[in-house]
Coordinates of C-alpha atoms in Angstrom, one line a residue:
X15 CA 181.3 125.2 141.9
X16 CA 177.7 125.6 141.2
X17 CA 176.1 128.3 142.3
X18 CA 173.3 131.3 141.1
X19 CA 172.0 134.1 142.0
X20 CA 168.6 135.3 140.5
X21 CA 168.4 138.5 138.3
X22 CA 166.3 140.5 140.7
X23 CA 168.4 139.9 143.6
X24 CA 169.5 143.4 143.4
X25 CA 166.3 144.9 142.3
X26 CA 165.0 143.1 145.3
X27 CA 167.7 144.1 147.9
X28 CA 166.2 147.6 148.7
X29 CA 162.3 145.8 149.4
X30 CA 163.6 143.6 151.3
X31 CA 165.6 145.8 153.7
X32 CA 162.3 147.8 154.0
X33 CA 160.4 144.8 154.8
X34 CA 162.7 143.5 157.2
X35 CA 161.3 145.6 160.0
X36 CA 158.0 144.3 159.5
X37 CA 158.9 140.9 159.3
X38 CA 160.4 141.3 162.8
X39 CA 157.4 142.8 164.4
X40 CA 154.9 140.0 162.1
X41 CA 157.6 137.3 163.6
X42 CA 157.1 138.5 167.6
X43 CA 153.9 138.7 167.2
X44 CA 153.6 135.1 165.8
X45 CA 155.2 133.9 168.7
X46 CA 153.4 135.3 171.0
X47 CA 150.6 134.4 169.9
X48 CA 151.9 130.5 169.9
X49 CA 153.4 131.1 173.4
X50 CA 149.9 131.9 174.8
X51 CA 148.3 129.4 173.3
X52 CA 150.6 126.4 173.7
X53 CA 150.5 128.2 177.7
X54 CA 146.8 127.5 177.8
X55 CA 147.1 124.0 176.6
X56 CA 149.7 123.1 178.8
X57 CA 147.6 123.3 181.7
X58 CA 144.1 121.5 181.5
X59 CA 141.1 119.3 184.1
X60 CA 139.9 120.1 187.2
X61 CA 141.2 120.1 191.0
X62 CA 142.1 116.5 191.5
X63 CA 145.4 114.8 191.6
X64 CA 148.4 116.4 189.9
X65 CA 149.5 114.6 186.5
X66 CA 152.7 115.3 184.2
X67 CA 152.8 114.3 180.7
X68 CA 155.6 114.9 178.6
X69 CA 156.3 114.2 175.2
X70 CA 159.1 113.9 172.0
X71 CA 158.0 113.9 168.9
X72 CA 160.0 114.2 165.8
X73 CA 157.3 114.1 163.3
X74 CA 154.1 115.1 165.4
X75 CA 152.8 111.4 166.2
X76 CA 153.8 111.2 169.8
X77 CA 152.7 114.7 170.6
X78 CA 149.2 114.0 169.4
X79 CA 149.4 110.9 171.6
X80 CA 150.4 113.3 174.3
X81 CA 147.8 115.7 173.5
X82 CA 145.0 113.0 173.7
X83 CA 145.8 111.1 176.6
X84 CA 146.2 114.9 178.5
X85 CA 142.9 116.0 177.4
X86 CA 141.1 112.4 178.8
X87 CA 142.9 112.5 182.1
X88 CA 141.9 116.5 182.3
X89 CA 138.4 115.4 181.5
X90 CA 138.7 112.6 184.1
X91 CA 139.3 115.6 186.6
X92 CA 143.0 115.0 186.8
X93 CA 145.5 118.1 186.6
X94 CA 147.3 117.9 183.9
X95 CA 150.3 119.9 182.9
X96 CA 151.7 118.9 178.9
X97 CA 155.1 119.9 178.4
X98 CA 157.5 118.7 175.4
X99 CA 160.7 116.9 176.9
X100 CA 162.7 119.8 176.5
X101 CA 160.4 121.8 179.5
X102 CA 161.4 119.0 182.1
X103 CA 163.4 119.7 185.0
X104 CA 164.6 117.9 188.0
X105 CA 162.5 120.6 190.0
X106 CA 159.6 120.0 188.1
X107 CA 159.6 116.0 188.5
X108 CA 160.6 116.0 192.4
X109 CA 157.3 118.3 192.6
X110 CA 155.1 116.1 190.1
X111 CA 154.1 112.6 191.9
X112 CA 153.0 111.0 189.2
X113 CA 153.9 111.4 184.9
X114 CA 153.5 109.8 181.7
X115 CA 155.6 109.6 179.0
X116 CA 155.4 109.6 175.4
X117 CA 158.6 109.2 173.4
X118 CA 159.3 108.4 169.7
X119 CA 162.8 106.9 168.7
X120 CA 164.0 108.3 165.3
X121 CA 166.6 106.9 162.7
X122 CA 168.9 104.5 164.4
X123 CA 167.8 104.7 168.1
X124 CA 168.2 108.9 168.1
X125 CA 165.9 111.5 170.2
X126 CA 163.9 113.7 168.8
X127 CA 165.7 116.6 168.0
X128 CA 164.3 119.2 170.5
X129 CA 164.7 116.5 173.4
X130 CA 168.3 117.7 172.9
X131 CA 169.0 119.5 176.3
X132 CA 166.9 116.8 178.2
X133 CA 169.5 114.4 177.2
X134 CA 172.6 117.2 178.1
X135 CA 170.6 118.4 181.0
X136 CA 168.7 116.4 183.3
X137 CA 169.3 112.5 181.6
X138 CA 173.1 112.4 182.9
X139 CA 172.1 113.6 186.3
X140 CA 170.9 111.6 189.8
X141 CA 167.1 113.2 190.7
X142 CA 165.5 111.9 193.4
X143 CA 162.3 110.1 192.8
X144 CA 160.8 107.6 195.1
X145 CA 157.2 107.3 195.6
X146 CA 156.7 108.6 192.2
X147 CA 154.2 106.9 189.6
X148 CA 155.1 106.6 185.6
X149 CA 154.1 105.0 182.3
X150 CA 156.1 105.1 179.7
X151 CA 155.0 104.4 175.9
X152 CA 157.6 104.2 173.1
X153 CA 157.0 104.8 169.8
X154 CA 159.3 103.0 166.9
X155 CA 159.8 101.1 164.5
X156 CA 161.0 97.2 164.5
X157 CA 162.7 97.8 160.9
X158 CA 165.3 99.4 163.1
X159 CA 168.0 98.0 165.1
X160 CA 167.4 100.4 168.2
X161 CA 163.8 100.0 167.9
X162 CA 162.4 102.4 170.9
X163 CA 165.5 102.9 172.6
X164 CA 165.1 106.5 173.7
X165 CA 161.8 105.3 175.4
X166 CA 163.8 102.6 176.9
X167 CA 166.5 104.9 177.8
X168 CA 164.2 107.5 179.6
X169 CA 162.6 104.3 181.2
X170 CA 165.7 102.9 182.8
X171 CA 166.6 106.3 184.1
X172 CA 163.4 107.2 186.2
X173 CA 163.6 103.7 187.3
X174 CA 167.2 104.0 188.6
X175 CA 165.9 107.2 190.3
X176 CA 163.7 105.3 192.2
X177 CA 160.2 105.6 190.1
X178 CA 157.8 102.9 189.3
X179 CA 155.7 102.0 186.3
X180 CA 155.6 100.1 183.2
X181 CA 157.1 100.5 179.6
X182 CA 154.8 100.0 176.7
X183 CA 156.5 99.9 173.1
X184 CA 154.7 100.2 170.1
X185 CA 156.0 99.3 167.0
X186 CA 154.8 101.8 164.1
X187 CA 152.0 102.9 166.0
X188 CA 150.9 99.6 165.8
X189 CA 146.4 99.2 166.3
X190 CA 146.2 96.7 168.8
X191 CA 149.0 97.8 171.3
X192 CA 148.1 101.2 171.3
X193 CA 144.4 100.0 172.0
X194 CA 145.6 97.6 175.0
X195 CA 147.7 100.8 176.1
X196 CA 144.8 102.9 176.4
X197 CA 143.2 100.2 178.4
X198 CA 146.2 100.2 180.3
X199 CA 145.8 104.1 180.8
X200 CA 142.3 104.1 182.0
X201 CA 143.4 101.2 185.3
X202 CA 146.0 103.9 186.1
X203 CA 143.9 106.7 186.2
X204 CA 141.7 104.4 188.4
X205 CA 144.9 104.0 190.8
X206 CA 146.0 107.3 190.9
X207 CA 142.4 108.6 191.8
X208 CA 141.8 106.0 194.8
X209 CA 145.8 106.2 196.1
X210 CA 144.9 109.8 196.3
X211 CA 141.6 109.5 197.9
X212 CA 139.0 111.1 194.9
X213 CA 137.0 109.7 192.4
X214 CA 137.7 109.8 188.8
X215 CA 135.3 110.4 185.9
X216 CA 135.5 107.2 183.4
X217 CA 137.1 107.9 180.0
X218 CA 133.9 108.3 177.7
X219 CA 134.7 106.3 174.8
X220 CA 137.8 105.6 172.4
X221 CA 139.5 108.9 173.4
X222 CA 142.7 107.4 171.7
X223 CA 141.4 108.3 167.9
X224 CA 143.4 107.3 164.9
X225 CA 143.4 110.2 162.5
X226 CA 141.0 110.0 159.9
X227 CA 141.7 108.6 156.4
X228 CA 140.3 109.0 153.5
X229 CA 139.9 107.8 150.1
X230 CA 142.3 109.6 147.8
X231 CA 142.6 108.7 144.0
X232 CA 145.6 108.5 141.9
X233 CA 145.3 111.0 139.3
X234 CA 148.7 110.8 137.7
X235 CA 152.1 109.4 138.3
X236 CA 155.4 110.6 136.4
X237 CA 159.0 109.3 136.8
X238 CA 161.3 112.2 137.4
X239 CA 164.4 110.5 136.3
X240 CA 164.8 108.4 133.4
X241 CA 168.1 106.5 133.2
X242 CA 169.2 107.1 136.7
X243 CA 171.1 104.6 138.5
X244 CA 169.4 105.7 141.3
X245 CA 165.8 104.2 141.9
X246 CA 163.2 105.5 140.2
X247 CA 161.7 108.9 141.9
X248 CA 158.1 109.2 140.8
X249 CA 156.0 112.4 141.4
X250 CA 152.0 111.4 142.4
X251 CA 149.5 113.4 142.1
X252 CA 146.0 112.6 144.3
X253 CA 142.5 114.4 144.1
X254 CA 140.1 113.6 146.5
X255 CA 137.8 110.4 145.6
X256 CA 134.7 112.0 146.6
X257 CA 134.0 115.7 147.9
X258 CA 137.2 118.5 148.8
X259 CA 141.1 117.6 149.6
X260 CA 142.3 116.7 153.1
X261 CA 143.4 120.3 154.3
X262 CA 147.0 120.3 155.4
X263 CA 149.6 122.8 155.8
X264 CA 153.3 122.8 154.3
X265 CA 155.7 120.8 156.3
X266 CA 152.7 118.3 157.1
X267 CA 152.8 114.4 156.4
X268 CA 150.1 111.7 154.9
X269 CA 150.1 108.2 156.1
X270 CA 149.0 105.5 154.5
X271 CA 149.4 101.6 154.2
X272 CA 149.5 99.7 151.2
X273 CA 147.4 96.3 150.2
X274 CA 150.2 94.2 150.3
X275 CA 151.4 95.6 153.7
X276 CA 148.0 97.1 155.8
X277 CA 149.5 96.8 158.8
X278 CA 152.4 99.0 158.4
X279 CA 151.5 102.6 157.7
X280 CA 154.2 105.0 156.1
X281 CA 154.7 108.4 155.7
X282 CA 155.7 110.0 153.4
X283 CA 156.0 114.7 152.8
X284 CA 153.9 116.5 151.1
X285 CA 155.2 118.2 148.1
X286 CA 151.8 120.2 147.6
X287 CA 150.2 123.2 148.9
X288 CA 146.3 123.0 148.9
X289 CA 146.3 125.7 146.8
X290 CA 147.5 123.7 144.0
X291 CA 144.6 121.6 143.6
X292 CA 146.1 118.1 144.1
X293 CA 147.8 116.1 146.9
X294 CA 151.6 115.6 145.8
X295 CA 154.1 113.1 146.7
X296 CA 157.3 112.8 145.6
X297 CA 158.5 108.9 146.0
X298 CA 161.8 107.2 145.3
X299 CA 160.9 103.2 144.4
X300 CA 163.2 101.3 146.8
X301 CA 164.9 97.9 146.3
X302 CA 165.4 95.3 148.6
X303 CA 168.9 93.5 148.8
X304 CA 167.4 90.3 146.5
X305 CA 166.6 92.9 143.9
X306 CA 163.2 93.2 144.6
X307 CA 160.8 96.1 144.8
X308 CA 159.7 97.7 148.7
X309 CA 156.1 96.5 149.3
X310 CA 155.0 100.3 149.9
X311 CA 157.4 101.9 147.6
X312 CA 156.8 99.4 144.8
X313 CA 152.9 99.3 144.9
X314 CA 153.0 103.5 145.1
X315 CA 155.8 103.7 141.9
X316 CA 154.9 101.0 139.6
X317 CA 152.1 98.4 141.0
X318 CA 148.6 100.9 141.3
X319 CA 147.2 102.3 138.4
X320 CA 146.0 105.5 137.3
X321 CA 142.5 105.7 138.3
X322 CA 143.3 103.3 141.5
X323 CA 142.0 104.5 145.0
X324 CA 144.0 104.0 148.1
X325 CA 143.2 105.7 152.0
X326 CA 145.5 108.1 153.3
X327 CA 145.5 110.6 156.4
X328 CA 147.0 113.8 156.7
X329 CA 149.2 114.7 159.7
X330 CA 150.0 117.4 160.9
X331 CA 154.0 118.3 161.7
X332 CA 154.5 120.8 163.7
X333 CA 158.0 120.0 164.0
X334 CA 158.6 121.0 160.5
X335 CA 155.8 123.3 159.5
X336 CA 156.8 127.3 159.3
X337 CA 154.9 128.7 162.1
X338 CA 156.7 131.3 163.5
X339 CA 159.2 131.1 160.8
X340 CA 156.6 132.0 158.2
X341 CA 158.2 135.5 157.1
X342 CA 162.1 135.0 158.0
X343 CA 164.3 134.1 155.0
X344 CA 164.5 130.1 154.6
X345 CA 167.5 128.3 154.0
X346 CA 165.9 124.8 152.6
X347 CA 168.5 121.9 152.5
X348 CA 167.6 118.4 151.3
X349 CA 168.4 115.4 149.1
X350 CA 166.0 112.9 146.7
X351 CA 163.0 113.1 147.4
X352 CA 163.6 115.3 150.4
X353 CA 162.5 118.0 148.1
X354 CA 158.9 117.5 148.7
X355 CA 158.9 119.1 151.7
X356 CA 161.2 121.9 151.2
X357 CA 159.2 122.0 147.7
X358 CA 155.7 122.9 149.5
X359 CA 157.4 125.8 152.1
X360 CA 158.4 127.0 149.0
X361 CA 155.6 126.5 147.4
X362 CA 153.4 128.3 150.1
X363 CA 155.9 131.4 150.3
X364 CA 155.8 132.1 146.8
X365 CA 151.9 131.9 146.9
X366 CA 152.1 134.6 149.9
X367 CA 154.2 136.6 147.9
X368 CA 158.0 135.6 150.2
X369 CA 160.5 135.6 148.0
X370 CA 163.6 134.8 150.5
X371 CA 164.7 131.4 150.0
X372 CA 168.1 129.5 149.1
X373 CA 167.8 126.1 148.1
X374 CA 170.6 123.7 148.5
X375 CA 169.9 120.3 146.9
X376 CA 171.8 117.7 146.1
X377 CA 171.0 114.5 143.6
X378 CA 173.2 112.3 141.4
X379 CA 173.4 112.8 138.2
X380 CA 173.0 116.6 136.2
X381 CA 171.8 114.6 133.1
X382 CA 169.2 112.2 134.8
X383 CA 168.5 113.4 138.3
X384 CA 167.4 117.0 138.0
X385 CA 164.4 116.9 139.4
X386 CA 161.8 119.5 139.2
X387 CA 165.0 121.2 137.6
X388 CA 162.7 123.7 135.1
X389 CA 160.5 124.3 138.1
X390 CA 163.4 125.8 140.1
X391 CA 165.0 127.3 137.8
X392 CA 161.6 129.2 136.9
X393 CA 161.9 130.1 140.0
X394 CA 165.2 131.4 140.2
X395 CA 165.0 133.3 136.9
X396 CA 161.4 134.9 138.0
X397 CA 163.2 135.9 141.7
X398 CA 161.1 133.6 143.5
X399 CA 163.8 132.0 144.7
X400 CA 166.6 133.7 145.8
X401 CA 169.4 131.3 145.6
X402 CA 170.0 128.0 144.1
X403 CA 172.8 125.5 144.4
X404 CA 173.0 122.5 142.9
X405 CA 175.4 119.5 144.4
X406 CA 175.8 116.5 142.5
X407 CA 177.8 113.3 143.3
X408 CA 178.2 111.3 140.0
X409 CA 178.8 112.2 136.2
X410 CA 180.6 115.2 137.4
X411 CA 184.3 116.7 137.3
X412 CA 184.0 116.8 141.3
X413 CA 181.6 115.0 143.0
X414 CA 179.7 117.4 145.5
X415 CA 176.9 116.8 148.2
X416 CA 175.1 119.3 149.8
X417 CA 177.0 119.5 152.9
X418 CA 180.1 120.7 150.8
X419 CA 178.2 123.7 149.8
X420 CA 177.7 124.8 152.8
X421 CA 181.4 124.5 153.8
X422 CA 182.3 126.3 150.9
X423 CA 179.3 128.8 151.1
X424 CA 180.5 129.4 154.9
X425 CA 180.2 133.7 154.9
X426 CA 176.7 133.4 152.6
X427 CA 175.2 131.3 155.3
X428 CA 176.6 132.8 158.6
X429 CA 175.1 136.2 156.6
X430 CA 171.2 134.7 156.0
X431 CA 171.5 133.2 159.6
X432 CA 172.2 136.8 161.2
X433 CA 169.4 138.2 158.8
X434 CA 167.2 136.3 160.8
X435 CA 166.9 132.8 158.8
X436 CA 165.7 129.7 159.5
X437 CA 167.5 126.5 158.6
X438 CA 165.0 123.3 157.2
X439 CA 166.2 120.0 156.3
X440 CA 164.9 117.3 154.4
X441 CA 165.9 114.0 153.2
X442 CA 167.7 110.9 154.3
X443 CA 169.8 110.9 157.6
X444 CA 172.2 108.5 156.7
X445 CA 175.0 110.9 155.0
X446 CA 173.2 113.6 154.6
X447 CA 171.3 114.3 157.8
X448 CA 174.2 113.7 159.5
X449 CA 177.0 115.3 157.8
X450 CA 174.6 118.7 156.8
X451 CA 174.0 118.9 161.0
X452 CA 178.2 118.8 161.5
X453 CA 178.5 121.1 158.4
X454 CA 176.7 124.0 160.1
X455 CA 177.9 122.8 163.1
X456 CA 181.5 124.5 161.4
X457 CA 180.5 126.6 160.0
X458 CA 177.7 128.3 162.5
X459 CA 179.3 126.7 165.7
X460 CA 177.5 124.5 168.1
X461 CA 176.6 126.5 170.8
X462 CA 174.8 128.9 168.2
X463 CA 173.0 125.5 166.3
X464 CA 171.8 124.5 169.3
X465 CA 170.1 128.2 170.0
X466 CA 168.5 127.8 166.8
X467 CA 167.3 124.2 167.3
X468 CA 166.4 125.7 170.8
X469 CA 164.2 128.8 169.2
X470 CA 162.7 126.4 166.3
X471 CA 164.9 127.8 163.9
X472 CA 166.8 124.5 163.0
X473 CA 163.9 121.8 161.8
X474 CA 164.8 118.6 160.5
X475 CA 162.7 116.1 158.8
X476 CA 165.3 113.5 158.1
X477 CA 164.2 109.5 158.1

C-alpha cells in the first residue's frame, strides 16, 4: 500500500478546524448566490405563449444550446422557463403545452449524470401528454455505438405519452445540422405563435453562435513518459498568438479541430489556471488498431511543431468547475491524462491559499508513468496537498488502480465526505469511471452518492 500524508498535516489540523466554520458560512452563501441567479435565468421573454426548455449536459455544450435557444424564443416574446432535466416533473409537463429538448449522450449511450432522477423518476412512468408540442435535439457522437440514444430515449417516451414533434441528432455538434436546426427552430416558433393566436418577433440574426476561437500557438511540447508501454502522454503549453489568453476557469474545456480532421472538434481539459501564464494540455497520443496514430491525438503529440499555430475555443464546464465547492475539501480522483483537470482545481486552490485536497491517481508504471510526479510531491512535502496516493497497475508487487484505494481507504473517505468534501473525477470511463462510481458506491452507499451527485458534490468528467 501506497499512501502519504504531508508533514504539516498536523500543524495544519488546528487552522483548519478554525476555518471550517467560515467555510460553511462562505459555502451557503455561494449557493445562494447561484440559486438566485440560476432563478432569474430560468424564467425569461414577455407575455406570449408558454415555452419549456430543458436541458442535459455533461460537459456544458447542450446547456449553452439550451441557454441560447431560451434567450431567442424569450426575445421572440415567448415565455420561457430553462430548467436542467433533473427539475422536470410530470406536473410541470401536463401544465407546459409546448417544450424543447436538448440532450447530449455521453460514453456508450449514458445520460448525463445529473439527469439521474429523470431517468428513476419520471422516464419509467405513464404522463399524460396529448395536444402537447416538442423538438427534440440530440447531441452525440457517431464514433459511438449508441450515438444519441438518450435523446432518442427521451424522444420515444414523450411520443408514447401522446406528444408530437421532431427528433434532430447532431453528430459532434456538427455546423450544418445545427444550422438547419435553428432554421428548424425559427418555423416552430412561427407555429406556436399563430396556433396560439399572437404574433412573434423574428429571430434577429444567427442567435445559434459557435463559441469563439482563437489562434493559440504552441509554445512547447514535452513527453511525460519515456519508455511507457502506454502511449505517449505529452504536456502542451499554448500562449496566445496575438494579444492576452482566452480566460477560463478550472474545470473548463478547449475545443479544437485538427488539419487533417476540421470537421471534428475535440475536447480536451485544461491542466492550467490563467494565472500561470500559458494554456496547458495534458494529451495521451492514441493508436488506432492498424498501429497508426489518432488524426487529433497524432497531429497535437508528434505532427505540429513548435512555433505552429492552431484555433481553439474555450468552454466553459459548469459541470465540473468548483463553484460552490470552491472552499470544501476536494477529494480529486483520476487516471492518465485525467490529471489535467483535477491538476488545475488544484492548481487554483493552492493559488487561493486552500490547502485541503487528497489526490488519488492512478497510472502504469512507477518508473515510467509518474507524471507530474515532482510537482505533486512538491506539493505534498510543502502541505499543499493534503494527501496523496499513488495506484499503479504494472511493474509492481500488486497491481493497484484507483478504485482499490478507495476500498481500502474506506474510513479516510467516509471522514473527508462528513467534513464537508466534494468528490471530482477525471479520466476514462471505461474501468475507471465505472468501477471508481461502484467503489464509493461501497464504500459511501448509494442513497448517500446520489445526494451528493444531487447537491453538486459528485462531478464527473469521464470520456
Amino acid at each position: 500500500m501506497e499512501w502519504l500524508v504531508s508533514p504539516a498535516r498536523m500543524a495544519g489540523a488546528a487552522s483548519l478546524l478554525a476555518g471550517y466554520a467560515a467555510l460553511c458560512a462562505g459555502v451557503a452563501w455561494q449557493v445562494r448566490g447561484r440559486r438566485r441567479q440560476e432563478a432569474a435565468e430560468a424564467h425569461m421573454g414577455g407575455q406570449g405563449p408558454g415555452v419549456l426548455v430543458a436541458y442535459a449536459s455533461q460537459t456544458g455544450q447542450a446547456q449553452a444550446v439550451a441557454r441560447a435557444t431560451a434567450q431567442m424564443l424569450g426575445q421572440a416574446g415567448f415565455q420561457v422557463l430553462l430548467q436542467p432535466v433533473e427539475h422536470i416533473t410530470a406536473a410541470l409537463l401536463q401544465s407546459s403545452p409546448r417544450s424543447v429538448w436538448v440532450l447530449s449522450t455521453t460514453g456508450e449511450g449514458d445520460a448525463p449524470d445529473h439527469a439521474l432522477s429523470f431517468m428513476q423518476q419520471v422516464l419509467p412512468h405513464s404522463c399524460a401528454l396529448q395536444r402537447h408540442s416538442m423538438q427534440v435535439l440530440a447531441l452525440g457522437d457517431r464514433e459511438y455505438a449508441q450515438f444519441c440514444s438518450f435523446g432518442q430515449q427521451v424522444h420515444d417516451w414523450l411520443q408514447t405519452q401522446g406528444a408530437n414533434g421532431p427528433l434532430t441528432c447532431v453528430d459532434n455538434m456538427h455546423p450544418a445540422t445545427l444550422q438547419a436546426w435553428q432554421g428548424q427552430m425559427e418555423q416552430q416558433l412561427q407555429q406556436w405563435a399563430a396556433a396560439a393566436g399572437v404574433d412573434a418577433m423574428a429571430p434577429q440574426g444567427d442567435w445559434l453562435l459557435p463559441t469563439p476561437r482563437q489562434r493559440m500557438r504552441l509554445q512547447r511540447r514535452q513527453l511525460l513518459n519515456p519508455g511507457s508501454s502506454a502511449g505517449g502522454l505529452y504536456v502542451l503549453d499554448w500562449v496566445a498568438e496575438q494579444g492576452a489568453l482566452p480566460d477560463w476557469e478550472a474545470g473548463d474545456l478547449v475545443s479544437l479541430a485538427v488539419p487533417a480532421d476540421p470537421e471534428r472538434p475535440r475536447d480536451y481539459s485544461i491542466a492550467s489556471t490563467p494565472a500561470d501564464g500559458c494554456l496547458q494540455l495534458l494529451v495521451r497520443e492514441s493508436l488506432r488498431v492498424d498501429g497508426s496514430p489518432g488524426l487529433a491525438s497524432g497531429w497535437l503529440c508528434t505532427g505540429m511543431a513548435e512555433g505552429d499555430v492552431l484555433e481553439m475555443a474555450v468552454r466553459a464546464h459548469p459541470g465540473f468547475r468548483l463553484e460552490s465547492n470552491a472552499e470544501r475539501p476536494l477529494i480529486l480522483i483520476g487516471n492518465g491524462s485525467g490529471l489535467a483537470g483535477l491538476r488545475a482545481h488544484i492548481k487554483a486552490r493552492v493559488q487561493r491559499g486552500l490547502y485541503a485536497q487528497w489526490l488519488v491517481y492512478g497510472e502504469r508504471s512507477p518508473r515510467h508513468d509518474a507524471i507530474c510526479g515532482e510537482e505533486l510531491q512538491a506539493w505534498l512535502e510543502q502541505g499543499k496537498l493534503e494527501r496523496l496516493d499513488l495506484a499503479w497497475s504494472r511493474e509492481v508487487p500488486q497491481r493497484r488502480y484507483v478504485q482499490d484505494v478507495l476500498l481500502q481507504q474506506a474510513e479516510p473517505l467516509r471522514d473527508w465526505v462528513a467534513r464537508g468534501a466534494a468528490i471530482y473525477v477525471c479520466g476514462s470511463m471505461q474501468g475507471m469511471g465505472q468501477g471508481v462510481h461502484q467503489a464509493l458506491e461501497q464504500v459511501l452507499g448509494a442513497d448517500a452518492l446520489q445526494d451528493l451527485q444531487r447537491s453538486g458534490r459528485y462531478r464527473r468528467d469521464v470520456y
